[in-house]
């Protein structure tokens, strides 16, 4: 697409010098997209939208918030009670974080089910894992800012993870804190980084989209586009589908913001931070619970920390751990069952992470942690080798068109 | 070394096969850039370490005259809690008796105190930094509610994920009733 397609003289003038309109037209309008994408493919653009929601609401909150141990809690309450619509913006931001993770986790499991991480999309997948890790760091630091009890003790526990590193662990923790405990210097730097990291994420999202557009979206049957009959232009077909999905998801989001804004948080965080009293149960936000469960599954400090980070690192290796040539689990009867097992396993880990580490919870946590690693390191490579996949359709177009007459007959 | 290289470079006329003066200059220049870059980055790393005012707050004096036997108080030192426990004779005996059992982080009780009736430890669980609760747990010392570590009346780890005994901060008896921590 060259500047010739545009009729507006100003657009033509600009595009000749800076082909931004050609670029946008190419990537968002005519961009050929598989014609069979289902609603699971909505969650990528949804994630992008939530990143923007978080950045916009966060910038506004930063206008009213004070990152100081003596004022942070009060300024948060000031936002909630005094600032015009402050309550709304803060609830959007805190619940938006949960929605962002929910959307990204669905996006991630979508990729896992339909094999979107396989060649030639390995880098695309790995960049995505980097984004998830950065999101976790950002969310953790954001949770510290209101300076409630959970903020303080969450920060203490998580920064102390680094003290498990032999020899240099303690100096690293002191360096992270800027003191001998979590205190004002810690709060200050977390605020600074919490403001910075979303923009880093935004930059990496751009790289993620660039990598995506190199080979285009994967699709539910996981075979490549073989000709023009297999694809449709992104606009208007997928823009409208994405917008429809967005509106439905916004209803869900609005439920949390307006009717249940504190359900996903923890009441202890409405108690100002007290360095002398640890709350009876320290739990992170729901989206970090599975990793917290893995941390606590091991009766060794270093072992737990190593395993928790390994749970994320292993995701980088998936493109090579999955040995199957077939992408979509639709044609992989065995893998499909194991996929649902790992989904259940992650939910179980989340449930264990929310419970105190005692009695039966320890046993279940250890089994679920073991299964998590067994799934990725043993089951995935083996199933790819042993399983006999179902026959693949010859083209995307064929698989779509075959359904049509059936549907017509049913009507 | 430098001279040798330069001379050999001169002899070979800067041609193929050997090291030349130019190679030496490139290596030396790169090394200087590396050292310069490290020197420039260091302030940006070190600024995150404790600042002078934080370091200046690192000692606290505590009057312990009102702490009765069996009681334990918590004081703040460098922003973190420190337990000052006035142990009863029974507790001292129990701690000494447990010197003999197998401990995750073996240490004699006598090594952990200056006066047997006063046990002074940091109130920071050595697992992930929570504040343990006094007179709780299976060994009647401290119990950490976060991840379930049990400490005995000498502040030694007995059970749970914590790897080490409660840390003994540097302290001194200024008089019989006043201690200085730090």
XYZ file of C-alpha atoms in Angstrom:
593
model
C 0.000 0.000 0.000
C 1.522 3.283 -1.004
C 0.453 6.855 -0.453
C -1.529 6.592 -3.666
C -4.476 5.025 -1.908
C -5.119 8.118 0.193
C -7.175 11.010 -1.159
C -6.820 13.588 1.618
C -4.001 15.942 0.504
C -2.660 16.464 4.024
C -2.517 12.728 4.634
C -0.768 12.302 1.267
C 1.704 15.077 2.086
C 2.583 13.572 5.462
C 2.612 9.998 4.242
C 5.075 10.850 1.477
C 7.512 12.148 4.096
C 6.650 9.867 7.041
C 4.730 6.767 5.906
C 2.808 6.435 9.133
C -0.555 6.171 7.362
C 0.749 3.529 4.968
C 2.128 1.640 7.924
C -1.094 1.774 9.920
C -3.098 0.808 6.845
C -0.793 -2.111 6.237
C -0.747 -3.385 9.819
C -4.265 -2.640 11.022
C -6.427 -2.567 7.919
C -5.342 -4.830 5.106
C -3.229 -7.023 7.462
C -4.265 -10.514 6.320
C -5.631 -12.511 9.252
C -6.781 -16.143 9.313
C -10.514 -16.164 8.693
C -11.239 -18.756 11.395
C -10.112 -16.950 14.577
C -12.450 -17.594 17.511
C -13.135 -15.462 20.562
C -10.055 -16.748 22.394
C -8.129 -14.525 19.998
C -9.749 -11.432 21.518
C -7.557 -11.528 24.569
C -4.431 -10.180 22.908
C -5.991 -6.863 21.988
C -7.830 -6.854 25.338
C -4.481 -7.121 27.109
C -3.214 -4.140 25.132
C -6.279 -2.144 26.087
C -5.846 -2.970 29.760
C -2.243 -1.841 29.610
C -3.508 1.527 28.375
C -6.228 1.629 31.060
C -3.606 0.956 33.740
C -1.242 3.608 32.413
C -3.930 6.282 32.122
C -5.515 5.593 35.524
C -2.062 5.262 37.087
C -0.841 8.606 35.800
C -3.941 10.216 37.281
C -3.431 8.497 40.649
C 0.192 9.645 40.735
C -1.094 13.236 40.620
C -2.679 12.753 44.057
C -0.467 10.193 45.743
C 2.552 10.887 47.990
C 5.278 8.224 48.112
C 6.353 8.724 51.711
C 5.864 6.310 54.615
C 4.165 9.014 56.695
C 1.814 10.124 53.937
C 1.324 7.231 51.536
C -1.547 5.597 53.430
C -3.271 8.912 54.099
C -2.862 10.117 50.533
C -4.434 6.876 49.321
C -7.393 7.520 51.611
C -7.395 11.116 50.385
C -7.801 9.763 46.854
C -10.639 7.515 48.032
C -12.541 10.185 49.988
C -11.619 13.662 48.798
C -10.368 13.621 45.220
C -13.190 14.017 42.708
C -13.913 10.533 41.379
C -10.716 9.400 43.099
C -12.490 6.273 44.377
C -13.477 5.394 40.830
C -10.031 5.877 39.381
C -8.364 3.898 42.156
C -10.870 1.056 41.865
C -10.341 1.041 38.103
C -6.598 0.822 38.676
C -6.639 -1.865 41.381
C -9.294 -4.011 39.701
C -7.799 -3.224 36.307
C -4.618 -4.959 37.453
C -6.626 -8.098 38.202
C -8.406 -7.879 34.855
C -5.077 -7.358 33.080
C -3.681 -10.538 34.622
C -6.875 -12.489 33.933
C -6.800 -11.454 30.284
C -3.089 -12.192 29.943
C -3.434 -15.600 31.611
C -6.258 -16.518 29.221
C -4.106 -15.240 26.357
C -1.246 -17.410 27.595
C -3.359 -20.555 27.936
C -4.820 -19.832 24.484
C -1.292 -19.966 23.123
C -0.645 -23.142 25.079
C -3.755 -24.890 23.739
C -3.456 -23.908 20.096
C 0.349 -24.216 19.938
C 0.912 -20.532 19.223
C 4.372 -20.792 20.769
C 5.685 -23.146 18.093
C 7.832 -22.319 15.076
C 7.988 -19.736 13.668
C 6.515 -17.904 16.703
C 9.053 -18.897 19.388
C 10.402 -15.382 19.874
C 6.899 -13.954 19.916
C 6.093 -16.346 22.763
C 9.303 -15.605 24.680
C 8.735 -11.862 24.427
C 5.274 -12.531 25.839
C 6.784 -14.373 28.817
C 9.056 -11.367 29.416
C 5.954 -9.176 29.482
C 4.273 -11.444 32.064
C 7.345 -11.323 34.310
C 7.541 -7.536 34.047
C 3.826 -7.326 34.810
C 4.361 -9.321 37.991
C 7.178 -7.041 39.110
C 5.092 -3.972 38.321
C 2.004 -5.288 40.081
C 4.022 -6.248 43.145
C 5.526 -2.772 43.446
C 2.166 -1.143 42.854
C 0.646 -3.168 45.673
C 3.273 -1.757 48.058
C 2.337 1.881 47.375
C -0.829 2.230 49.545
C 1.421 1.304 52.506
C -1.076 -0.885 54.286
C -0.191 -3.979 56.283
C -0.265 -6.263 53.242
C 1.788 -3.767 51.266
C 4.482 -3.668 53.902
C 4.637 -7.359 54.686
C 4.247 -8.430 51.084
C 7.209 -6.214 50.258
C 9.162 -7.676 53.181
C 8.529 -11.278 52.204
C 9.135 -10.823 48.483
C 12.326 -8.769 48.836
C 13.561 -11.309 51.384
C 13.356 -13.946 48.651
C 16.645 -12.572 47.393
C 18.296 -13.230 50.771
C 18.149 -16.905 49.827
C 20.969 -16.350 47.342
C 24.192 -17.611 48.948
C 26.828 -15.037 50.026
C 25.568 -11.984 48.112
C 21.922 -12.419 49.139
C 21.944 -10.155 52.195
C 23.844 -7.255 50.552
C 21.395 -7.463 47.636
C 18.417 -7.215 49.977
C 19.936 -4.230 51.808
C 20.573 -2.647 48.434
C 16.967 -3.247 47.338
C 15.676 -1.752 50.580
C 18.087 1.160 50.837
C 18.193 0.438 54.564
C 17.904 -2.399 57.035
C 14.199 -2.999 56.520
C 11.484 -2.067 54.074
C 11.178 1.649 54.760
C 10.845 5.029 53.121
C 13.707 4.558 50.624
C 12.069 1.292 49.530
C 8.687 2.949 49.057
C 10.252 5.788 47.072
C 12.085 3.559 44.640
C 9.120 1.245 44.214
C 7.027 4.249 43.240
C 9.652 5.346 40.739
C 9.889 1.882 39.204
C 6.142 1.311 39.292
C 5.808 4.417 37.145
C 8.615 3.368 34.803
C 7.926 -0.312 34.167
C 4.547 0.057 32.409
C 6.267 2.109 29.739
C 8.943 -0.561 29.426
C 6.118 -3.067 29.045
C 4.533 -0.845 26.410
C 7.799 -0.838 24.453
C 8.055 -4.617 24.656
C 4.411 -4.941 23.611
C 5.334 -3.040 20.437
C 8.111 -5.588 19.831
C 5.603 -8.378 20.595
C 3.234 -7.017 17.943
C 6.082 -6.583 15.448
C 7.040 -10.223 15.952
C 3.365 -11.202 15.630
C 2.929 -9.384 12.345
C 5.967 -11.083 10.835
C 4.128 -14.403 10.473
C 0.640 -13.327 11.482
C -1.721 -14.841 14.008
C -1.885 -18.557 14.619
C -5.436 -19.910 14.388
C -7.659 -22.558 15.993
C -6.605 -25.315 13.604
C -2.970 -24.304 13.753
C -2.109 -24.601 10.050
C -0.538 -21.831 7.995
C -2.325 -19.491 5.620
C -1.799 -21.026 2.185
C -3.471 -18.463 -0.032
C -5.733 -15.445 -0.124
C -8.821 -17.607 0.378
C -7.577 -18.458 3.893
C -7.426 -14.891 5.176
C -9.520 -11.766 5.553
C -8.386 -8.173 6.160
C -8.030 -7.267 9.819
C -10.316 -4.274 9.374
C -13.286 -4.314 9.576
C -13.661 -8.010 10.395
C -11.450 -8.327 13.438
C -11.656 -4.742 14.598
C -15.401 -5.213 15.021
C -14.964 -8.618 16.654
C -12.379 -7.169 19.067
C -14.624 -4.228 19.908
C -17.591 -6.507 20.559
C -15.465 -8.687 22.847
C -14.147 -5.593 24.567
C -17.660 -4.363 25.337
C -18.636 -7.709 26.848
C -15.479 -7.786 28.937
C -16.039 -4.200 30.066
C -19.367 -5.308 31.562
C -17.460 -7.892 33.576
C -14.865 -5.276 34.564
C -17.596 -2.824 35.579
C -19.123 -5.441 37.881
C -15.929 -5.550 39.914
C -15.325 -1.806 39.885
C -18.841 -0.765 40.836
C -20.298 -3.661 42.786
C -17.438 -5.593 44.324
C -14.345 -3.373 44.261
C -12.606 -4.828 47.318
C -13.345 -8.490 46.772
C -10.046 -9.148 44.990
C -8.033 -7.151 47.545
C -7.310 -7.918 51.170
C -8.919 -6.126 54.125
C -5.602 -5.987 56.005
C -4.377 -3.469 53.476
C -6.782 -0.928 54.985
C -4.663 -1.068 58.156
C -1.647 1.272 57.983
C 1.720 -0.492 57.739
C 3.181 -1.510 61.094
C 6.764 -2.832 61.093
C 6.256 -4.487 64.486
C 3.236 -6.639 63.730
C 2.976 -9.210 60.980
C -0.593 -10.057 59.900
C -1.645 -13.610 60.686
C -1.852 -14.594 57.014
C 0.224 -12.943 54.370
C -1.180 -13.636 50.946
C -0.343 -11.967 47.650
C -2.952 -10.910 45.126
C -4.754 -13.807 43.444
C -2.707 -13.631 40.264
C 0.512 -14.449 42.130
C -0.927 -17.217 44.325
C 0.186 -20.197 42.192
C 3.777 -19.002 42.346
C 3.462 -18.346 46.062
C 2.254 -21.928 46.507
C 5.304 -23.224 44.637
C 7.561 -21.074 46.833
C 6.124 -22.624 49.962
C 5.996 -26.193 48.651
C 9.687 -26.750 49.350
C 10.953 -27.079 52.937
C 14.077 -25.151 52.000
C 14.414 -21.409 51.616
C 16.723 -21.425 48.604
C 14.940 -24.394 47.043
C 11.576 -22.656 47.209
C 12.903 -19.476 45.643
C 14.707 -21.358 42.874
C 11.609 -23.404 42.078
C 9.376 -20.338 41.976
C 11.583 -18.611 39.431
C 11.999 -21.904 37.544
C 8.206 -22.051 37.171
C 8.454 -18.902 35.038
C 11.726 -19.729 33.296
C 10.362 -23.071 32.084
C 7.830 -21.170 29.965
C 10.680 -19.790 27.852
C 11.597 -23.353 26.879
C 8.136 -24.495 25.766
C 8.812 -24.124 22.021
C 11.479 -26.790 22.402
C 9.858 -28.877 25.109
C 6.799 -29.515 22.961
C 8.071 -31.958 20.375
C 4.826 -32.315 18.399
C 4.762 -30.990 14.849
C 1.025 -30.311 15.156
C 0.206 -26.943 16.686
C -3.451 -27.066 17.650
C -4.598 -29.303 20.500
C -7.782 -29.894 18.475
C -5.853 -32.530 16.582
C -3.932 -33.807 19.596
C -6.269 -36.065 21.604
C -3.736 -36.901 24.333
C -2.160 -33.477 24.728
C -5.605 -31.925 24.937
C -6.331 -33.874 28.115
C -3.016 -32.946 29.667
C -3.687 -29.316 28.770
C -6.771 -29.312 30.947
C -4.827 -31.059 33.695
C -2.255 -28.253 33.786
C -5.071 -25.673 33.833
C -6.585 -27.467 36.832
C -3.134 -27.793 38.387
C -2.591 -24.028 38.178
C -5.989 -23.401 39.791
C -5.160 -25.887 42.565
C -1.839 -24.117 43.118
C -3.698 -20.825 43.375
C -6.053 -22.289 45.954
C -3.123 -23.709 47.957
C -1.362 -20.341 47.789
C -4.371 -18.714 49.439
C -4.320 -21.161 52.365
C -1.938 -21.396 55.319
C 1.007 -23.781 54.855
C -0.105 -26.517 57.210
C -1.527 -30.030 57.208
C -3.113 -31.282 54.017
C -2.395 -28.016 52.164
C 1.328 -28.778 52.276
C 0.808 -32.227 50.774
C -1.493 -30.999 48.002
C 0.845 -28.071 47.321
C 3.781 -30.415 46.858
C 1.860 -32.730 44.550
C 0.589 -29.807 42.454
C 4.064 -28.246 42.280
C 5.573 -31.552 41.189
C 2.912 -31.961 38.530
C 3.544 -28.436 37.216
C 7.141 -29.290 36.400
C 6.407 -32.871 35.335
C 3.883 -31.514 32.835
C 6.300 -29.184 31.123
C 9.548 -31.127 31.468
C 8.388 -34.723 30.970
C 4.818 -35.021 29.705
C 5.077 -32.367 26.980
C 8.170 -33.825 25.253
C 6.884 -37.404 25.599
C 3.330 -36.807 24.414
C 4.649 -34.989 21.344
C 6.640 -38.095 20.438
C 4.152 -40.824 21.369
C 0.807 -39.332 20.423
C -0.798 -39.955 17.040
C -2.418 -36.695 15.935
C -5.738 -36.622 14.078
C -5.606 -35.797 10.355
C -5.236 -32.066 9.700
C -7.541 -30.180 7.307
C -5.787 -29.265 4.073
C -6.467 -25.544 4.492
C -8.085 -22.988 6.739
C -10.573 -22.198 4.031
C -11.604 -25.829 3.663
C -12.152 -26.238 7.407
C -14.334 -23.128 7.491
C -16.307 -23.874 4.350
C -17.035 -27.461 5.345
C -19.008 -26.211 8.326
C -21.164 -23.796 6.348
C -23.498 -26.285 4.568
C -23.997 -28.163 7.826
C -25.057 -24.990 9.571
C -27.395 -24.067 6.735
C -29.011 -27.482 6.865
C -29.516 -27.223 10.610
C -31.405 -23.982 10.139
C 54.432 -6.321 28.219
C 53.122 -3.236 26.529
C 56.581 -2.393 25.288
C 57.132 -5.894 24.002
C 53.925 -5.790 22.035
C 54.627 -2.377 20.640
C 58.143 -3.367 19.627
C 57.087 -6.595 18.001
C 54.380 -4.681 16.189
C 56.968 -2.238 14.973
C 59.252 -5.006 13.784
C 56.557 -6.810 11.868
C 55.561 -3.517 10.338
C 51.922 -3.912 11.461
C 51.249 -6.749 9.080
C 49.488 -10.062 9.383
C 50.543 -12.820 11.712
C 51.420 -10.969 14.909
C 50.045 -8.454 17.341
C 50.396 -4.904 16.183
C 50.575 -1.557 17.921
C 47.052 -0.982 16.746
C 45.819 -4.146 18.489
C 47.387 -2.920 21.667
C 45.764 0.483 21.302
C 42.373 -1.092 20.648
C 42.621 -3.384 23.650
C 43.889 -0.588 25.894
C 41.221 1.832 24.699
C 38.445 -0.722 25.171
C 39.722 -1.552 28.631
C 39.670 2.111 29.566
C 36.157 2.500 28.208
C 35.127 -0.521 30.262
C 36.649 0.827 33.453
C 35.188 4.260 32.758
C 31.732 2.821 32.139
C 31.897 0.797 35.353
C 33.005 3.890 37.281
C 30.144 5.876 35.784
C 27.546 3.191 36.566
C 28.664 2.634 40.162
C 27.110 5.822 41.626
C 23.805 4.846 40.045
C 23.966 1.454 41.713
C 25.377 2.587 45.031
C 22.745 5.320 45.450
C 20.297 2.545 46.290
C 22.336 1.382 49.298
C 21.513 2.792 52.765
C 22.116 6.542 52.870
C 24.149 8.342 55.530
C 21.105 9.286 57.624
C 19.860 5.707 57.607
C 23.284 4.472 58.708
C 23.419 7.150 61.409
C 20.361 5.711 63.147
C 22.038 2.441 63.881
C 22.162 2.325 67.668
C 19.425 2.326 70.314
C 19.580 2.369 74.125
C 16.967 0.435 76.057
C 16.117 0.523 79.763
C 15.324 -3.054 80.755
C 14.784 -2.531 84.482
C 11.016 -2.907 84.249
C 11.032 -6.184 82.303
C 10.064 -8.976 84.710
C 11.288 -12.542 84.425
C 9.187 -14.356 81.819
C 8.400 -11.116 80.001
C 9.569 -10.093 76.586
C 9.609 -6.620 75.069
C 10.039 -5.532 71.494
C 12.094 -2.456 70.638
C 12.835 -0.861 67.308
C 16.426 -0.857 66.065
C 17.297 0.273 62.521
C 13.611 0.053 61.639
C 13.295 -3.567 62.648
C 12.024 -5.187 65.823
C 14.437 -6.539 68.439
C 13.197 -8.934 71.123
C 14.507 -8.451 74.649
C 13.440 -11.475 76.681
C 13.946 -11.820 80.408
C 14.170 -15.575 80.673
C 13.108 -17.592 83.711
C 15.445 -20.165 85.202
C 13.275 -22.927 83.726
C 13.669 -21.446 80.247
C 17.416 -21.117 80.643
C 17.635 -24.741 81.735
C 15.446 -25.868 78.834
C 17.597 -23.959 76.348
C 20.802 -25.387 77.789
C 19.366 -28.898 77.770
C 18.520 -28.574 74.067
C 22.161 -27.827 73.229
C 22.514 -31.602 72.970
C 19.727 -32.276 70.443
C 20.181 -32.104 66.706
C 19.549 -28.527 65.495
C 19.195 -27.182 61.941
C 21.629 -24.371 62.818
C 23.649 -25.753 65.752
C 24.638 -23.182 68.349
C 25.097 -23.412 72.119
C 22.674 -21.365 74.176
C 25.577 -19.931 76.169
C 27.026 -18.533 72.950
C 23.823 -16.651 72.213
C 23.624 -14.620 75.422
C 25.857 -12.323 77.427
C 23.843 -12.851 80.604
C 21.793 -16.065 80.614
C 18.638 -14.336 81.871
C 18.649 -11.832 78.991
C 18.132 -13.105 75.477
C 18.383 -10.382 72.880
C 17.620 -11.278 69.263
C 16.376 -9.536 66.166
C 12.644 -10.054 65.814
C 12.958 -10.994 62.184
C 12.254 -14.492 60.975
C 15.262 -15.728 59.032
C 12.977 -17.210 56.404
C 11.326 -14.244 54.739
C 11.435 -11.495 57.333
C 8.116 -11.649 59.209
C 7.921 -10.869 62.939
C 7.552 -14.118 64.941
C 5.066 -14.260 67.827
C 6.473 -14.697 71.348
C 5.600 -17.659 73.647
C 4.069 -19.590 70.775
C 4.998 -22.641 68.788
C 6.015 -26.155 69.701
C 9.130 -25.041 71.593
C 7.517 -22.212 73.549
C 9.897 -19.657 72.101
C 8.608 -17.960 68.979
C 6.377 -18.967 66.129
C 6.339 -17.243 62.750
C 2.790 -17.063 61.393
C 3.822 -16.491 57.803
C 5.322 -19.798 56.836
C 5.301 -21.760 60.074
C 8.818 -21.616 61.565
C 9.218 -22.613 65.226
C 11.976 -21.133 67.402
C 12.959 -22.234 70.914
C 13.609 -20.115 74.018
C 17.119 -19.478 72.770
C 15.747 -18.126 69.474
C 17.095 -21.144 67.631
C 15.246 -22.518 64.628
C 13.778 -25.912 65.445
C 11.184 -26.617 62.784
C 9.937 -25.030 59.577
C 11.422 -23.393 56.492
C 13.673 -20.812 58.188
C 17.331 -21.740 57.641
C 19.000 -19.926 60.560
C 18.565 -19.023 64.215
C 17.211 -15.583 65.057
C 20.095 -13.172 64.570
C 21.813 -11.752 67.654
C 22.338 -8.028 67.077
C 25.502 -6.393 68.391
C 24.698 -5.116 71.888
C 26.353 -4.247 75.158
C 25.252 -3.792 78.763
C 25.844 -0.114 79.496
C 24.796 -0.799 83.086
C 22.831 -3.566 84.779
C 19.587 -2.056 83.582
C 20.466 -0.412 80.267
C 21.569 -2.063 77.047
C 22.780 -0.408 73.902
C 21.877 -2.192 70.680
C 24.017 -1.497 67.627
